[in-house]
Amino acid sequence: MSESADDRLSFWAYLRRRYQARRTVHRRVPWKGFAFSAINAIAIAFFVFDRPLGQAAKGLAPPLISIAGDVTDIGRLVWILCGLCTVFATAYLVRRRLWKVRRRFRLIYFGQMTAYVALSVLFTAIVANLLKFAIGRARPLIYDQEGIFSFAPFNMDFLHQSFPSGHSANIGALFVALALLFPRFRLGFIGIGLWLGATRVIIGVHYPSDVAAGLALGAWLAFATSILFARFGLVFSIGRDGDWPTPRLSRLL
């Protein structure tokens, strides 16, 4: 057996041992309460806010639309992944110069954090785009022709891929992942995520319910991924009575 094959086997065996060691503290993901809250928020946005806000977006001040257009692409998958790669590469170079003691240990942990954020966003992007394709909701750009109740499932047309908002889903995953990693700044990350999601409504490419669904989807998948990492003892830990994954940052740094 080749050396690379041996390395792969040892890696999976290592993960399996970590998983088995934590079986007694595994907890179920509380998806029912989250799903109930998310569905209600999306329904309220759909029936109450989509029509008036979809129409009002056309009359917003041009400077506001311009600013929203400049920042909204932060939610693009390619930019998020490029940003994560840049952060990791920069941190690697900086840590190599500044820290001698426990340098490798710190870098491994930082790599796990970056992998957690990247996987959260990747999982979200895949699910969001599958849903957009399957649902086929018309965008506000053709509101005058089709209104808010127009659906064309399995349509490849950009104008019928509104629900959920992919940008908002990526933003939800990114900023909830950051909020879980850095609880001290949780409210700030959530606030930024909400504003970035709102830019999709401001520039007129999504309805409020599209954004609500995207943010909820991203937030949920980031949370579920943190539970998965905690089950392997990576990045997060969960006590027997803990409701939230706790970053192991304070212990490891």
PDB file of C-alpha atoms in Angstrom, residues 14-237:
ATOM      1  CA  TYR A  14      -8.027   9.364  13.661  1.00  0.00           C
ATOM      2  CA  LEU A  15     -11.360  11.066  12.985  1.00  0.00           C
ATOM      3  CA  ARG A  16     -13.265   7.907  13.854  1.00  0.00           C
ATOM      4  CA  ARG A  17     -11.493   7.657  17.203  1.00  0.00           C
ATOM      5  CA  ARG A  18     -12.289  11.293  17.995  1.00  0.00           C
ATOM      6  CA  TYR A  19     -15.936  10.728  17.103  1.00  0.00           C
ATOM      7  CA  GLN A  20     -16.245   7.595  19.229  1.00  0.00           C
ATOM      8  CA  ALA A  21     -14.621   9.319  22.206  1.00  0.00           C
ATOM      9  CA  ARG A  22     -17.398  11.934  22.225  1.00  0.00           C
ATOM     10  CA  ARG A  23     -20.443   9.747  21.600  1.00  0.00           C
ATOM     11  CA  THR A  24     -21.664  10.131  25.179  1.00  0.00           C
ATOM     12  CA  VAL A  25     -21.924  13.920  24.878  1.00  0.00           C
ATOM     13  CA  HIS A  26     -23.495  14.079  21.427  1.00  0.00           C
ATOM     14  CA  ARG A  27     -26.718  16.037  21.323  1.00  0.00           C
ATOM     15  CA  ARG A  28     -29.475  16.232  18.768  1.00  0.00           C
ATOM     16  CA  VAL A  29     -29.586  19.280  16.571  1.00  0.00           C
ATOM     17  CA  PRO A  30     -32.668  21.336  17.631  1.00  0.00           C
ATOM     18  CA  TRP A  31     -33.997  21.683  14.101  1.00  0.00           C
ATOM     19  CA  LYS A  32     -37.736  21.689  14.884  1.00  0.00           C
ATOM     20  CA  GLY A  33     -37.797  24.980  16.771  1.00  0.00           C
ATOM     21  CA  PHE A  34     -35.513  26.639  14.257  1.00  0.00           C
ATOM     22  CA  ALA A  35     -37.557  25.374  11.302  1.00  0.00           C
ATOM     23  CA  PHE A  36     -40.812  26.565  12.894  1.00  0.00           C
ATOM     24  CA  SER A  37     -39.394  30.050  13.522  1.00  0.00           C
ATOM     25  CA  ALA A  38     -37.834  30.287  10.060  1.00  0.00           C
ATOM     26  CA  ILE A  39     -40.996  29.174   8.264  1.00  0.00           C
ATOM     27  CA  ASN A  40     -43.075  31.736  10.142  1.00  0.00           C
ATOM     28  CA  ALA A  41     -40.592  34.540   9.392  1.00  0.00           C
ATOM     29  CA  ILE A  42     -40.532  33.604   5.701  1.00  0.00           C
ATOM     30  CA  ALA A  43     -44.336  33.373   5.537  1.00  0.00           C
ATOM     31  CA  ILE A  44     -44.766  36.796   7.161  1.00  0.00           C
ATOM     32  CA  ALA A  45     -42.254  38.320   4.753  1.00  0.00           C
ATOM     33  CA  PHE A  46     -43.949  36.617   1.788  1.00  0.00           C
ATOM     34  CA  PHE A  47     -47.514  37.674   2.514  1.00  0.00           C
ATOM     35  CA  VAL A  48     -46.921  41.016   4.247  1.00  0.00           C
ATOM     36  CA  PHE A  49     -43.704  42.584   2.985  1.00  0.00           C
ATOM     37  CA  ASP A  50     -42.888  41.188  -0.452  1.00  0.00           C
ATOM     38  CA  ARG A  51     -45.374  43.213  -2.445  1.00  0.00           C
ATOM     39  CA  PRO A  52     -44.921  46.659  -0.798  1.00  0.00           C
ATOM     40  CA  LEU A  53     -41.156  46.384  -0.383  1.00  0.00           C
ATOM     41  CA  GLY A  54     -40.726  44.897  -3.835  1.00  0.00           C
ATOM     42  CA  GLN A  55     -42.506  47.933  -5.253  1.00  0.00           C
ATOM     43  CA  ALA A  56     -40.793  50.445  -2.948  1.00  0.00           C
ATOM     44  CA  ALA A  57     -37.318  49.241  -3.949  1.00  0.00           C
ATOM     45  CA  LYS A  58     -37.848  50.808  -7.365  1.00  0.00           C
ATOM     46  CA  GLY A  59     -38.222  54.243  -5.800  1.00  0.00           C
ATOM     47  CA  LEU A  60     -35.247  54.201  -3.449  1.00  0.00           C
ATOM     48  CA  ALA A  61     -32.617  56.928  -3.647  1.00  0.00           C
ATOM     49  CA  PRO A  62     -29.992  56.207  -6.342  1.00  0.00           C
ATOM     50  CA  PRO A  63     -27.049  56.718  -3.913  1.00  0.00           C
ATOM     51  CA  LEU A  64     -28.492  54.019  -1.611  1.00  0.00           C
ATOM     52  CA  ILE A  65     -28.937  51.630  -4.517  1.00  0.00           C
ATOM     53  CA  SER A  66     -25.389  52.378  -5.668  1.00  0.00           C
ATOM     54  CA  ILE A  67     -23.909  51.651  -2.227  1.00  0.00           C
ATOM     55  CA  ALA A  68     -25.944  48.460  -1.920  1.00  0.00           C
ATOM     56  CA  GLY A  69     -24.756  47.369  -5.350  1.00  0.00           C
ATOM     57  CA  ASP A  70     -21.136  47.938  -4.337  1.00  0.00           C
ATOM     58  CA  VAL A  71     -21.295  45.785  -1.200  1.00  0.00           C
ATOM     59  CA  THR A  72     -23.828  43.116  -2.130  1.00  0.00           C
ATOM     60  CA  ASP A  73     -21.306  40.910  -3.947  1.00  0.00           C
ATOM     61  CA  ILE A  74     -19.607  40.188  -0.628  1.00  0.00           C
ATOM     62  CA  GLY A  75     -22.124  37.354  -0.603  1.00  0.00           C
ATOM     63  CA  ARG A  76     -20.771  35.731  -3.766  1.00  0.00           C
ATOM     64  CA  LEU A  77     -19.314  32.297  -3.108  1.00  0.00           C
ATOM     65  CA  VAL A  78     -16.132  32.931  -5.077  1.00  0.00           C
ATOM     66  CA  TRP A  79     -15.330  36.107  -3.113  1.00  0.00           C
ATOM     67  CA  ILE A  80     -15.942  34.425   0.231  1.00  0.00           C
ATOM     68  CA  LEU A  81     -13.697  31.477  -0.626  1.00  0.00           C
ATOM     69  CA  CYS A  82     -10.999  33.763  -2.032  1.00  0.00           C
ATOM     70  CA  GLY A  83     -11.187  35.836   1.140  1.00  0.00           C
ATOM     71  CA  LEU A  84     -10.818  32.745   3.342  1.00  0.00           C
ATOM     72  CA  CYS A  85      -7.804  31.569   1.340  1.00  0.00           C
ATOM     73  CA  THR A  86      -6.224  35.006   1.618  1.00  0.00           C
ATOM     74  CA  VAL A  87      -6.819  35.179   5.365  1.00  0.00           C
ATOM     75  CA  PHE A  88      -5.345  31.728   5.875  1.00  0.00           C
ATOM     76  CA  ALA A  89      -2.272  32.430   3.741  1.00  0.00           C
ATOM     77  CA  THR A  90      -1.673  35.776   5.466  1.00  0.00           C
ATOM     78  CA  ALA A  91      -2.079  34.253   8.908  1.00  0.00           C
ATOM     79  CA  TYR A  92       0.337  31.472   8.010  1.00  0.00           C
ATOM     80  CA  LEU A  93       3.016  33.954   6.944  1.00  0.00           C
ATOM     81  CA  VAL A  94       2.470  36.231   9.941  1.00  0.00           C
ATOM     82  CA  ARG A  95       2.450  33.421  12.481  1.00  0.00           C
ATOM     83  CA  ARG A  96       5.580  31.952  10.943  1.00  0.00           C
ATOM     84  CA  ARG A  97       7.395  35.195  11.703  1.00  0.00           C
ATOM     85  CA  LEU A  98       5.907  36.171  15.051  1.00  0.00           C
ATOM     86  CA  TRP A  99       5.419  32.954  17.024  1.00  0.00           C
ATOM     87  CA  LYS A 100       7.981  30.282  17.715  1.00  0.00           C
ATOM     88  CA  VAL A 101       6.332  28.407  20.576  1.00  0.00           C
ATOM     89  CA  ARG A 102       3.270  26.292  19.728  1.00  0.00           C
ATOM     90  CA  ARG A 103       3.334  27.730  16.209  1.00  0.00           C
ATOM     91  CA  ARG A 104       2.283  24.506  14.497  1.00  0.00           C
ATOM     92  CA  PHE A 105      -0.438  23.910  17.074  1.00  0.00           C
ATOM     93  CA  ARG A 106      -1.902  27.372  16.498  1.00  0.00           C
ATOM     94  CA  LEU A 107      -1.762  26.959  12.727  1.00  0.00           C
ATOM     95  CA  ILE A 108      -3.583  23.621  12.831  1.00  0.00           C
ATOM     96  CA  TYR A 109      -6.361  25.148  14.889  1.00  0.00           C
ATOM     97  CA  PHE A 110      -6.598  28.149  12.592  1.00  0.00           C
ATOM     98  CA  GLY A 111      -6.778  25.786   9.625  1.00  0.00           C
ATOM     99  CA  GLN A 112      -9.676  23.958  11.275  1.00  0.00           C
ATOM    100  CA  MET A 113     -11.483  27.256  11.795  1.00  0.00           C
ATOM    101  CA  THR A 114     -11.008  28.215   8.158  1.00  0.00           C
ATOM    102  CA  ALA A 115     -12.190  24.770   7.029  1.00  0.00           C
ATOM    103  CA  TYR A 116     -15.298  25.108   9.220  1.00  0.00           C
ATOM    104  CA  VAL A 117     -16.276  28.464   7.696  1.00  0.00           C
ATOM    105  CA  ALA A 118     -15.514  27.280   4.156  1.00  0.00           C
ATOM    106  CA  LEU A 119     -17.541  24.070   4.531  1.00  0.00           C
ATOM    107  CA  SER A 120     -20.463  25.965   6.065  1.00  0.00           C
ATOM    108  CA  VAL A 121     -20.588  28.310   3.079  1.00  0.00           C
ATOM    109  CA  LEU A 122     -20.037  25.515   0.535  1.00  0.00           C
ATOM    110  CA  PHE A 123     -22.818  23.334   1.973  1.00  0.00           C
ATOM    111  CA  THR A 124     -25.102  26.363   1.976  1.00  0.00           C
ATOM    112  CA  ALA A 125     -24.290  27.346  -1.603  1.00  0.00           C
ATOM    113  CA  ILE A 126     -25.024  23.834  -2.875  1.00  0.00           C
ATOM    114  CA  VAL A 127     -28.363  23.551  -1.064  1.00  0.00           C
ATOM    115  CA  ALA A 128     -29.445  27.118  -1.926  1.00  0.00           C
ATOM    116  CA  ASN A 129     -28.742  26.713  -5.628  1.00  0.00           C
ATOM    117  CA  LEU A 130     -30.564  23.373  -5.787  1.00  0.00           C
ATOM    118  CA  LEU A 131     -33.585  24.982  -4.125  1.00  0.00           C
ATOM    119  CA  LYS A 132     -33.483  28.015  -6.440  1.00  0.00           C
ATOM    120  CA  PHE A 133     -33.511  25.712  -9.462  1.00  0.00           C
ATOM    121  CA  ALA A 134     -36.265  23.462  -8.095  1.00  0.00           C
ATOM    122  CA  ILE A 135     -38.569  26.280  -6.952  1.00  0.00           C
ATOM    123  CA  GLY A 136     -38.101  28.730  -9.824  1.00  0.00           C
ATOM    124  CA  ARG A 137     -39.631  31.816  -8.274  1.00  0.00           C
ATOM    125  CA  ALA A 138     -39.779  34.940 -10.445  1.00  0.00           C
ATOM    126  CA  ARG A 139     -37.575  37.848  -9.382  1.00  0.00           C
ATOM    127  CA  PRO A 140     -38.815  41.372  -8.589  1.00  0.00           C
ATOM    128  CA  LEU A 141     -37.256  42.441 -11.887  1.00  0.00           C
ATOM    129  CA  ILE A 142     -40.345  41.015 -13.626  1.00  0.00           C
ATOM    130  CA  TYR A 143     -42.822  41.893 -10.878  1.00  0.00           C
ATOM    131  CA  ASP A 144     -44.987  43.950 -13.269  1.00  0.00           C
ATOM    132  CA  GLN A 145     -45.407  40.962 -15.576  1.00  0.00           C
ATOM    133  CA  GLU A 146     -45.674  38.070 -13.102  1.00  0.00           C
ATOM    134  CA  GLY A 147     -46.180  39.419  -9.549  1.00  0.00           C
ATOM    135  CA  ILE A 148     -45.009  37.703  -6.365  1.00  0.00           C
ATOM    136  CA  PHE A 149     -46.782  34.362  -6.877  1.00  0.00           C
ATOM    137  CA  SER A 150     -45.088  33.301 -10.112  1.00  0.00           C
ATOM    138  CA  PHE A 151     -43.134  30.033 -10.042  1.00  0.00           C
ATOM    139  CA  ALA A 152     -41.465  28.116 -12.885  1.00  0.00           C
ATOM    140  CA  PRO A 153     -39.751  25.066 -11.319  1.00  0.00           C
ATOM    141  CA  PHE A 154     -36.582  23.661 -12.901  1.00  0.00           C
ATOM    142  CA  ASN A 155     -36.101  26.759 -15.015  1.00  0.00           C
ATOM    143  CA  MET A 156     -32.529  27.729 -15.884  1.00  0.00           C
ATOM    144  CA  ASP A 157     -33.526  31.362 -16.464  1.00  0.00           C
ATOM    145  CA  PHE A 158     -31.878  33.839 -14.068  1.00  0.00           C
ATOM    146  CA  LEU A 159     -35.192  35.697 -13.784  1.00  0.00           C
ATOM    147  CA  HIS A 160     -36.812  32.605 -12.249  1.00  0.00           C
ATOM    148  CA  GLN A 161     -34.232  31.794  -9.587  1.00  0.00           C
ATOM    149  CA  SER A 162     -35.237  34.135  -6.781  1.00  0.00           C
ATOM    150  CA  PHE A 163     -36.071  31.858  -3.826  1.00  0.00           C
ATOM    151  CA  PRO A 164     -34.033  31.523  -1.692  1.00  0.00           C
ATOM    152  CA  SER A 165     -31.463  34.267  -2.197  1.00  0.00           C
ATOM    153  CA  GLY A 166     -28.093  32.597  -2.793  1.00  0.00           C
ATOM    154  CA  HIS A 167     -26.116  35.686  -1.757  1.00  0.00           C
ATOM    155  CA  SER A 168     -28.133  35.933   1.471  1.00  0.00           C
ATOM    156  CA  ALA A 169     -27.662  32.231   2.180  1.00  0.00           C
ATOM    157  CA  ASN A 170     -23.888  32.583   1.823  1.00  0.00           C
ATOM    158  CA  ILE A 171     -23.931  35.682   4.016  1.00  0.00           C
ATOM    159  CA  GLY A 172     -26.030  33.894   6.640  1.00  0.00           C
ATOM    160  CA  ALA A 173     -23.592  30.975   6.720  1.00  0.00           C
ATOM    161  CA  LEU A 174     -20.510  33.205   6.813  1.00  0.00           C
ATOM    162  CA  PHE A 175     -21.589  35.564   9.571  1.00  0.00           C
ATOM    163  CA  VAL A 176     -23.281  32.966  11.772  1.00  0.00           C
ATOM    164  CA  ALA A 177     -20.112  30.872  11.501  1.00  0.00           C
ATOM    165  CA  LEU A 178     -18.092  33.913  12.581  1.00  0.00           C
ATOM    166  CA  ALA A 179     -20.589  34.629  15.366  1.00  0.00           C
ATOM    167  CA  LEU A 180     -20.147  31.090  16.680  1.00  0.00           C
ATOM    168  CA  LEU A 181     -16.359  31.302  16.460  1.00  0.00           C
ATOM    169  CA  PHE A 182     -16.171  34.725  18.135  1.00  0.00           C
ATOM    170  CA  PRO A 183     -19.152  34.978  20.552  1.00  0.00           C
ATOM    171  CA  ARG A 184     -17.961  38.322  21.911  1.00  0.00           C
ATOM    172  CA  PHE A 185     -18.768  39.941  18.553  1.00  0.00           C
ATOM    173  CA  ARG A 186     -21.896  37.900  17.859  1.00  0.00           C
ATOM    174  CA  LEU A 187     -24.339  40.805  17.702  1.00  0.00           C
ATOM    175  CA  GLY A 188     -22.059  42.756  15.375  1.00  0.00           C
ATOM    176  CA  PHE A 189     -21.728  39.839  12.948  1.00  0.00           C
ATOM    177  CA  ILE A 190     -25.481  39.236  12.947  1.00  0.00           C
ATOM    178  CA  GLY A 191     -26.162  42.923  12.313  1.00  0.00           C
ATOM    179  CA  ILE A 192     -23.747  43.049   9.385  1.00  0.00           C
ATOM    180  CA  GLY A 193     -25.301  39.906   7.951  1.00  0.00           C
ATOM    181  CA  LEU A 194     -28.807  41.385   8.112  1.00  0.00           C
ATOM    182  CA  TRP A 195     -27.717  44.581   6.370  1.00  0.00           C
ATOM    183  CA  LEU A 196     -25.881  42.686   3.642  1.00  0.00           C
ATOM    184  CA  GLY A 197     -28.946  40.533   3.115  1.00  0.00           C
ATOM    185  CA  ALA A 198     -31.081  43.670   2.808  1.00  0.00           C
ATOM    186  CA  THR A 199     -28.920  44.876  -0.085  1.00  0.00           C
ATOM    187  CA  ARG A 200     -30.500  42.158  -2.241  1.00  0.00           C
ATOM    188  CA  VAL A 201     -33.886  43.836  -1.745  1.00  0.00           C
ATOM    189  CA  ILE A 202     -32.483  47.339  -2.177  1.00  0.00           C
ATOM    190  CA  ILE A 203     -31.012  46.595  -5.610  1.00  0.00           C
ATOM    191  CA  GLY A 204     -34.266  44.924  -6.637  1.00  0.00           C
ATOM    192  CA  VAL A 205     -33.151  41.346  -7.378  1.00  0.00           C
ATOM    193  CA  HIS A 206     -34.873  39.605  -4.452  1.00  0.00           C
ATOM    194  CA  TYR A 207     -38.004  39.868  -2.340  1.00  0.00           C
ATOM    195  CA  PRO A 208     -37.764  40.071   1.474  1.00  0.00           C
ATOM    196  CA  SER A 209     -38.949  36.461   1.817  1.00  0.00           C
ATOM    197  CA  ASP A 210     -36.124  35.338  -0.508  1.00  0.00           C
ATOM    198  CA  VAL A 211     -33.623  37.058   1.750  1.00  0.00           C
ATOM    199  CA  ALA A 212     -35.222  35.738   4.942  1.00  0.00           C
ATOM    200  CA  ALA A 213     -35.124  32.199   3.564  1.00  0.00           C
ATOM    201  CA  GLY A 214     -31.511  32.569   2.451  1.00  0.00           C
ATOM    202  CA  LEU A 215     -30.307  33.966   5.763  1.00  0.00           C
ATOM    203  CA  ALA A 216     -32.187  31.288   7.712  1.00  0.00           C
ATOM    204  CA  LEU A 217     -30.804  28.512   5.513  1.00  0.00           C
ATOM    205  CA  GLY A 218     -27.229  29.753   5.846  1.00  0.00           C
ATOM    206  CA  ALA A 219     -27.549  30.272   9.592  1.00  0.00           C
ATOM    207  CA  TRP A 220     -28.949  26.790  10.076  1.00  0.00           C
ATOM    208  CA  LEU A 221     -26.272  25.037   8.026  1.00  0.00           C
ATOM    209  CA  ALA A 222     -23.491  26.958   9.792  1.00  0.00           C
ATOM    210  CA  PHE A 223     -24.941  25.894  13.143  1.00  0.00           C
ATOM    211  CA  ALA A 224     -25.391  22.271  12.034  1.00  0.00           C
ATOM    212  CA  THR A 225     -21.820  22.190  10.701  1.00  0.00           C
ATOM    213  CA  SER A 226     -20.537  23.479  14.043  1.00  0.00           C
ATOM    214  CA  ILE A 227     -22.344  20.588  15.760  1.00  0.00           C
ATOM    215  CA  LEU A 228     -20.711  18.170  13.322  1.00  0.00           C
ATOM    216  CA  PHE A 229     -17.257  19.609  14.018  1.00  0.00           C
ATOM    217  CA  ALA A 230     -17.919  19.445  17.765  1.00  0.00           C
ATOM    218  CA  ARG A 231     -18.736  15.750  17.476  1.00  0.00           C
ATOM    219  CA  PHE A 232     -15.222  15.210  16.164  1.00  0.00           C
ATOM    220  CA  GLY A 233     -13.677  17.536  18.731  1.00  0.00           C
ATOM    221  CA  LEU A 234     -12.662  20.025  16.041  1.00  0.00           C
ATOM    222  CA  VAL A 235     -12.927  23.799  16.637  1.00  0.00           C
ATOM    223  CA  PHE A 236     -15.969  23.443  18.944  1.00  0.00           C
ATOM    224  CA  SER A 237     -16.871  21.543  22.078  1.00  0.00           C
TER     225      SER A 237
END
